[in-house]
Coordinates of C-alpha atoms in Angstrom, one line a residue:
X361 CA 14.4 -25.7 6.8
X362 CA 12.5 -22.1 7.0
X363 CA 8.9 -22.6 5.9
X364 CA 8.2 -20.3 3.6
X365 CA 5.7 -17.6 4.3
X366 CA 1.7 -18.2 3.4
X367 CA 1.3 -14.4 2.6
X368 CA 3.5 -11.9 0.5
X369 CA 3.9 -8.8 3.2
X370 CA 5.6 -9.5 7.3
X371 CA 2.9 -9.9 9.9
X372 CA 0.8 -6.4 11.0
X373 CA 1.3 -5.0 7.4
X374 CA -0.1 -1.6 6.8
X375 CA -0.2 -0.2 3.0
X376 CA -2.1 2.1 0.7
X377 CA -5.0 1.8 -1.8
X378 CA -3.4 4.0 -4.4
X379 CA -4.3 7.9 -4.4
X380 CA -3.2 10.7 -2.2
X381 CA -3.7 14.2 -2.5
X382 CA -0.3 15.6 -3.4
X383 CA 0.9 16.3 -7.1
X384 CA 5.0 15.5 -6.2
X385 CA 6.4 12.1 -7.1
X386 CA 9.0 12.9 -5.0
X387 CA 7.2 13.7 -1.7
X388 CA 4.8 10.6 -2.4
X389 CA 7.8 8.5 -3.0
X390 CA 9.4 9.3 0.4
X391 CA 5.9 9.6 2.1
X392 CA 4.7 5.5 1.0
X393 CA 8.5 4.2 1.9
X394 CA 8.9 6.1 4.6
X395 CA 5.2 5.5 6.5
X396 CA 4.5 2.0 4.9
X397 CA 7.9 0.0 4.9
X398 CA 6.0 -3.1 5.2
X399 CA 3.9 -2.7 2.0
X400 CA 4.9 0.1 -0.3
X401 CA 2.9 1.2 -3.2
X402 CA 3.5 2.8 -6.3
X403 CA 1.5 6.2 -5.9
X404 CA -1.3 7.4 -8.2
X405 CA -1.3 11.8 -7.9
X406 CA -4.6 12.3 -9.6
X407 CA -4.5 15.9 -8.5
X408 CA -2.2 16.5 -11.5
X409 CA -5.1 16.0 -13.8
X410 CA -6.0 14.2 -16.7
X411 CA -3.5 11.1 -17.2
X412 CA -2.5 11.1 -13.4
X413 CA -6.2 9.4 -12.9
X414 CA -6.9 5.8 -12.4
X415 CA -8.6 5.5 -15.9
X416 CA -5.7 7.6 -17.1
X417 CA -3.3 5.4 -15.4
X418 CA -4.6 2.6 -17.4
X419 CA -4.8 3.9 -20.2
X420 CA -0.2 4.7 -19.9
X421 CA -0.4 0.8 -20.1
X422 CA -2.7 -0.7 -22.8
X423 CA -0.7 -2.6 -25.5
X424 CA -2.3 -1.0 -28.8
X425 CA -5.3 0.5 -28.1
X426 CA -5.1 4.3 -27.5
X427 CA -7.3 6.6 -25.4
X428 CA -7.7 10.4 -25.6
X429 CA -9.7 12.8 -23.2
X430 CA -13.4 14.1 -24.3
X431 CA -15.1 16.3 -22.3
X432 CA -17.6 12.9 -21.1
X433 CA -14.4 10.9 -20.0
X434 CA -11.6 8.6 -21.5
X435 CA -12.7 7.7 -24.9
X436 CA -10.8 5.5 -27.7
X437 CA -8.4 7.1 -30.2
X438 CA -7.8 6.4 -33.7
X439 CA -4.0 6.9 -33.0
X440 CA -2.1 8.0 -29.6
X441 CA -2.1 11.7 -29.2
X442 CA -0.8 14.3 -26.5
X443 CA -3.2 12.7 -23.9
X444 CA -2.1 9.1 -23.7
X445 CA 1.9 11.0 -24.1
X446 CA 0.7 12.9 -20.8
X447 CA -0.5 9.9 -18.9
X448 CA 2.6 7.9 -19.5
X449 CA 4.8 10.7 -19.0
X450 CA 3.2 11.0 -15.1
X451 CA 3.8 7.0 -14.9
X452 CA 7.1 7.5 -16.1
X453 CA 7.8 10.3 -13.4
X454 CA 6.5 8.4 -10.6
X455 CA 8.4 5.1 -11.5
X456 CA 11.2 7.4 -11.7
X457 CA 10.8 8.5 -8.1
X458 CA 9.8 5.0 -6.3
X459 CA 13.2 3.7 -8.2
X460 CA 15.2 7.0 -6.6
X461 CA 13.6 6.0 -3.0
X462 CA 13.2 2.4 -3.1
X463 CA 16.4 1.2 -5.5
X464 CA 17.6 -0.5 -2.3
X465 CA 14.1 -1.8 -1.0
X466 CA 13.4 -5.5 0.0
X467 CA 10.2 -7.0 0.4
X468 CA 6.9 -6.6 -0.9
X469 CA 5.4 -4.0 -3.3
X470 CA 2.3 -3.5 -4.7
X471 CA 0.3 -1.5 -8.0
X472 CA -2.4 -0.8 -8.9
X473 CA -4.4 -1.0 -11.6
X474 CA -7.7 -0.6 -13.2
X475 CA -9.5 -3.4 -13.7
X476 CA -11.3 -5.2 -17.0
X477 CA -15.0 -4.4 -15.8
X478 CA -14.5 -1.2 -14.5
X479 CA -12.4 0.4 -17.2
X480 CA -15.1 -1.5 -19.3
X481 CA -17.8 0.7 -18.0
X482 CA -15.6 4.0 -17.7
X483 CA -14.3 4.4 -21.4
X484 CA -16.0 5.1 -24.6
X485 CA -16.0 3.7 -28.0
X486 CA -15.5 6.6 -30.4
X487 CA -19.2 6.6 -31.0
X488 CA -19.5 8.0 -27.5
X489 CA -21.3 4.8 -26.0
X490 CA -19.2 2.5 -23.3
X491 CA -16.9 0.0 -24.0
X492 CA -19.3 -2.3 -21.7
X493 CA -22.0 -2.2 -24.4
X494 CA -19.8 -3.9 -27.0
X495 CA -18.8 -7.6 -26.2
X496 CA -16.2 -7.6 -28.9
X497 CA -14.8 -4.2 -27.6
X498 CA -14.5 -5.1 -24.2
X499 CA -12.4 -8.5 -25.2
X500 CA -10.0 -6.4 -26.6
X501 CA -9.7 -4.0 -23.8
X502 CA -9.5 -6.8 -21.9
X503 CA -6.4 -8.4 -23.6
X504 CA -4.9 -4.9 -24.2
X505 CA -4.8 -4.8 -20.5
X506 CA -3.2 -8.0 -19.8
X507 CA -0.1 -7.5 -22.5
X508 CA 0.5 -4.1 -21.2
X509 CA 0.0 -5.5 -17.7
X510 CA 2.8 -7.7 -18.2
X511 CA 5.5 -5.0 -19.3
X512 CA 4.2 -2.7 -16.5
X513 CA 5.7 -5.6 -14.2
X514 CA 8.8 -6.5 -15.8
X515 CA 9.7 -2.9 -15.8
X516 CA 9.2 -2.2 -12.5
X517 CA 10.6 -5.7 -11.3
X518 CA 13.9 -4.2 -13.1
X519 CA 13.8 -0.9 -11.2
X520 CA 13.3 -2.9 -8.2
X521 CA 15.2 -5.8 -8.2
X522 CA 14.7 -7.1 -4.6
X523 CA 11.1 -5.8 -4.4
X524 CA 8.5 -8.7 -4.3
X525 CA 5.9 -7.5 -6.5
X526 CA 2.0 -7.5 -5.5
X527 CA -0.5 -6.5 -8.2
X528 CA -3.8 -4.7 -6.9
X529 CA -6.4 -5.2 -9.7
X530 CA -9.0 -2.6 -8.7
X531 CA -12.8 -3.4 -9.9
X532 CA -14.8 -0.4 -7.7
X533 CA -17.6 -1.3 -10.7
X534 CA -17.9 -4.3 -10.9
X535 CA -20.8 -4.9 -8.5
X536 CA -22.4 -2.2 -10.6
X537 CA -21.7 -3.8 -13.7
X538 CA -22.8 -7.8 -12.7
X539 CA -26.2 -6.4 -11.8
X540 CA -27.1 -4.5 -15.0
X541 CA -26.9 -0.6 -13.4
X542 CA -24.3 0.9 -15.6
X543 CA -26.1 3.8 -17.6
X544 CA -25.7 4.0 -21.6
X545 CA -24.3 7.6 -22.9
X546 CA -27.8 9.1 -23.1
X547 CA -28.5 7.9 -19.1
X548 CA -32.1 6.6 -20.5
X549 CA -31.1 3.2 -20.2
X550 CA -28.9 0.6 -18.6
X551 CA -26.2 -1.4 -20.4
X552 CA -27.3 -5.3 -19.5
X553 CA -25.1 -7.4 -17.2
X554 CA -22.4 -9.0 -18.8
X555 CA -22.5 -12.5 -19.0
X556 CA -21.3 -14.3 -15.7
X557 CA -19.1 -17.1 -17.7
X558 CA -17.7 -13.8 -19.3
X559 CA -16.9 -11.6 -16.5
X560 CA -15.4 -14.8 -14.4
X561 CA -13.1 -15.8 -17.6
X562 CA -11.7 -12.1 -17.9
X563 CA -11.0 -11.9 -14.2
X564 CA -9.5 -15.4 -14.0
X565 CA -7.2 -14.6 -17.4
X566 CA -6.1 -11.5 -15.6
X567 CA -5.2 -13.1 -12.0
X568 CA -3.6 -15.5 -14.3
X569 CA -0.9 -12.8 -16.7
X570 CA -0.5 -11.4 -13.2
X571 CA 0.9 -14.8 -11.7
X572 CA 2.7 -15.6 -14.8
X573 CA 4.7 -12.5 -14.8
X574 CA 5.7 -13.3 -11.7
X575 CA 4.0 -11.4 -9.4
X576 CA 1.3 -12.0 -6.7
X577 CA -2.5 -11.0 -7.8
X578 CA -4.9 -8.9 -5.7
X579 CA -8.0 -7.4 -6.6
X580 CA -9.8 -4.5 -4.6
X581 CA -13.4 -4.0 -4.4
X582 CA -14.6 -0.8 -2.0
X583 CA -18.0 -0.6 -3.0
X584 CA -21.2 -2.3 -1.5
X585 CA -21.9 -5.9 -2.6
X586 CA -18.2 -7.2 -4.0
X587 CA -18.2 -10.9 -4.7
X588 CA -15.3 -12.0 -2.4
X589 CA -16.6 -15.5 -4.1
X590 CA -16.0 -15.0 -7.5
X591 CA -12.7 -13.2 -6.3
X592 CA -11.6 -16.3 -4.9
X593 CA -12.3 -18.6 -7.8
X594 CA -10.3 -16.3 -10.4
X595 CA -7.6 -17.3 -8.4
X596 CA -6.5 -13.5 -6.6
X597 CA -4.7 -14.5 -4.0
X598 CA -5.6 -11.1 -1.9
X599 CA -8.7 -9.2 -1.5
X600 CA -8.5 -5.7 -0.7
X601 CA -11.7 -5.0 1.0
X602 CA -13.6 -2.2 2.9
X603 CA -13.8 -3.4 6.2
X604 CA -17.1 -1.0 7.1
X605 CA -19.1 -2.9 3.7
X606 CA -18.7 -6.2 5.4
X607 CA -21.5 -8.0 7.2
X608 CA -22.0 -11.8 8.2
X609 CA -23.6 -12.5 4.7
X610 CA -19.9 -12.3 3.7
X611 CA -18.9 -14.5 6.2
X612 CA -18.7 -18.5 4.6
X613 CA -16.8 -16.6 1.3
X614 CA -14.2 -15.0 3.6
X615 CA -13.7 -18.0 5.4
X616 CA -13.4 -20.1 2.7
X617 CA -11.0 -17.8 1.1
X618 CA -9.0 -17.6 4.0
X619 CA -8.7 -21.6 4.8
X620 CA -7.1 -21.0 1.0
X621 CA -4.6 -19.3 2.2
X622 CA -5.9 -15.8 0.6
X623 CA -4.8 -12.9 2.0
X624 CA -7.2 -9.8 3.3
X625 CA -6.6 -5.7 2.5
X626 CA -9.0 -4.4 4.8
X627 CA -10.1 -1.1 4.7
X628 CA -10.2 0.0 8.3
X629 CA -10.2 4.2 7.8
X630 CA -11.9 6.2 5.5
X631 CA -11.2 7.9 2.5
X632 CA -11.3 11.0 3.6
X633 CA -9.0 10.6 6.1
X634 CA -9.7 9.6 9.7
X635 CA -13.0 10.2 11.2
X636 CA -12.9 12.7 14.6
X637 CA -12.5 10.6 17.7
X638 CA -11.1 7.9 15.6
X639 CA -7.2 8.1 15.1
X640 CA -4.5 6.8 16.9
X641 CA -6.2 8.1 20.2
X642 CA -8.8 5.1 19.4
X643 CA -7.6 2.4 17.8
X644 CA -10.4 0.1 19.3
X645 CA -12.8 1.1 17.2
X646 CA -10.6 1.1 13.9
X647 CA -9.8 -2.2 14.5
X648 CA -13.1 -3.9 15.8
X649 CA -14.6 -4.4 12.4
X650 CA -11.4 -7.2 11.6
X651 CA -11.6 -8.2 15.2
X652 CA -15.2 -9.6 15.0
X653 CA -15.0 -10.4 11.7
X654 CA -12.4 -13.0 12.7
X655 CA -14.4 -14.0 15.6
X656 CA -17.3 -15.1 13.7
X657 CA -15.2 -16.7 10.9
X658 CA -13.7 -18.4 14.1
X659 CA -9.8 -18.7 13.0
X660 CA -7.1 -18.6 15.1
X661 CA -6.5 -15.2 16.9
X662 CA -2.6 -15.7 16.3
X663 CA -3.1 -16.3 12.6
X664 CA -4.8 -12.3 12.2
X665 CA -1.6 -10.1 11.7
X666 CA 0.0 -13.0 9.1
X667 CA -3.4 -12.3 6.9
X668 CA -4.4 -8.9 7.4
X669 CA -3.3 -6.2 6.4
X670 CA -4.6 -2.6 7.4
X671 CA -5.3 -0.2 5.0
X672 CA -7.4 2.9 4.0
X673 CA -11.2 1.7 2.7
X674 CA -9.7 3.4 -0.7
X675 CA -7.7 6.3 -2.2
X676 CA -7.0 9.2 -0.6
X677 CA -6.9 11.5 -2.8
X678 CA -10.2 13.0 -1.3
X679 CA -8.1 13.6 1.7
X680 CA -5.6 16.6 2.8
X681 CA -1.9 15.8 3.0
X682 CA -2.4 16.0 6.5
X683 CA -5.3 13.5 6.6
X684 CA -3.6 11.6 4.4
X685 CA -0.9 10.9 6.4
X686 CA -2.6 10.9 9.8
X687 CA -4.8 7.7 7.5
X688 CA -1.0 5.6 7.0
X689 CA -0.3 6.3 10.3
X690 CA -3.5 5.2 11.9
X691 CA -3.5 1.9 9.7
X692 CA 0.5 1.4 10.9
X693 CA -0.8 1.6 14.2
X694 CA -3.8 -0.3 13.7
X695 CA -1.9 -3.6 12.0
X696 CA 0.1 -3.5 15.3
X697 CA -3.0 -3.5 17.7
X698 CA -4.5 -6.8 15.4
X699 CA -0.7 -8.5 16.0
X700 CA -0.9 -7.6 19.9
X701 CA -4.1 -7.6 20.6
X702 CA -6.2 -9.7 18.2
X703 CA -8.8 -11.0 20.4
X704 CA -11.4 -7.9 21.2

């Protein structure tokens, strides 16, 4: 018999974070199939404006609880308005083009979404103040998340039959939010940390609906300080990481995650695009972040490509179309160097 495979994506997987810089479904479609055929995505186009963003995103998938745009940001509604009917309109177009470019597609494929803690701390009661401030209001954004995270995978599960689904829970604030430095609406003051039972229970319930629906949970964390830990113990079974953020203090949690058999996303190329002097003419230096990382964690250089996947640090939808796609390129390339070369 076959065993079957640890990890959700082939061996020397490249993907996406989300984001790119152009405003066709179409030409994003064809652009993610085309240069990631390993791990495609489901593109977010935030260049289309308000309801093509990542809170806006979000916001097309909340069971019950409607959103509508102020000039501060995404704040709550007291019924769904041309706003919300905007954002799901874009998700609807976009689904609409993966299903024309990937009906046929077998294998993994991931989305994305806006996590608990950071949507927490990005949208606004209708008093103006975050959701983060209000314990009662953040449960419910919380479960609002999770019921409309459940139809957002059976419907794309039925536009994708043979597609393996992968759900990237992204939590950019969460660092920020654990330690208390998420201003209130006037900026005078800080909204106090959550509490740690609370933010690991949402987290864990999430990873959960994910698994339950039948698909494999992620979560991605670029900035400074994520807790690859408390990652672990939720029960995501990736970690999409920026390679650059990681030092040795990170080390045990990594390695503990990956005895687990958790998967790693590692950011391995900007944003913005590649740096100069570090595209496919120097792969080396992409790829020596993951290279010593796995040295120190002192796993088996044969197991990297299975567990790694190569990807941008986050969206690039800071980058040019060019640069964007000179990024998918370089982190193809790169997840081939870590399968033929894994050893430095």
């Amino acid at each position: 018999m076959t065993e079957p495979r640890r990890y959700p994506w082939p061996a020397a997987s490249a993907t996406g974070m989300g984001s790119y810089p152009w405003t066709d479904p179409d030409e994003a479609a064809r652009t993610v199939f085309g240069e990631l055929p390993d791990l495609p995505h489901l593109p977010e186009l935030p260049a289309r404006g308000a309801g093509a963003d990542t809170v806006g995103r979000a916001a097309a998938l909340l069971a019950d609880l409607p959103l509508e745009v102020q000039p501060t940001g995404w704040r709550v509604a007291r019924a769904p308005g041309r706003d919300l009917a905007r954002a799901r309109s874009f998700l609807s177009w976009d689904l609409d083009a993966v299903q024309r470019h990937g009906a046929a597609f077998q294998g993994a494929f991931k989305l994305q979404v806006a996590g608990p803690w950071t949507l927490a701390a990005a949208v606004e009661l209708r008093g103006g103040e975050r959701m983060l401030s209000d314990h009662g209001a953040a449960a419910d954004l919380a479960a609002s998340l999770e019921e409309g995270l459940r139809a957002h995978i059976a419907e794309v599960a039925g536009r994708l039959p043979g597609a393996r689904l992968l759900v990237q829970v992204d939590e950019p604030g969460l660092p920020a939010v654990a330690a208390g430095r998420v201003p209130t609406a006037s900026g005078l003051r800080r909204i106090p940390a959550p509490d740690r039972v609370r933010v690991e229970e949402r987290l864990r319930a999430l990873a959960a609906a994910v698994a339950d629906a039948g698909a494999v949970p992620a979560v991605h964390c670029c900035a400074e300080g994520a807790p690859v830990s408390l990652f672990h113990r939720c029960g995501f079974r990736a970690l999409a990481l920026d390679a650059a953020l990681l030092g040795r203090g990170d080390d045990e949690a990594l390695g503990t995650a990956l005895e687990d058999g958790v998967g790693l996303i590692m950011g391995v190329v900007p944003g913005t695009g590649p740096r100069r002097g570090e595209g496919l003419s120097d792969l080396g230096s992409t790829v020596d972040p993951v290279r010593e990382l796995w040295n120190r964690i002192g796993l088996a250089p044969e197991a990297l490509a299975d567990a790694v996947v190569c990807a941008p640090a986050c969206g690039l939808a800071g980058a040019s179309p060019d640069g964007a796609r000179e990024a998918l390129a370089v982190c193809r390339a790169a997840a081939r160097v870590l399968r033929d070369e894994p050893r430095r």
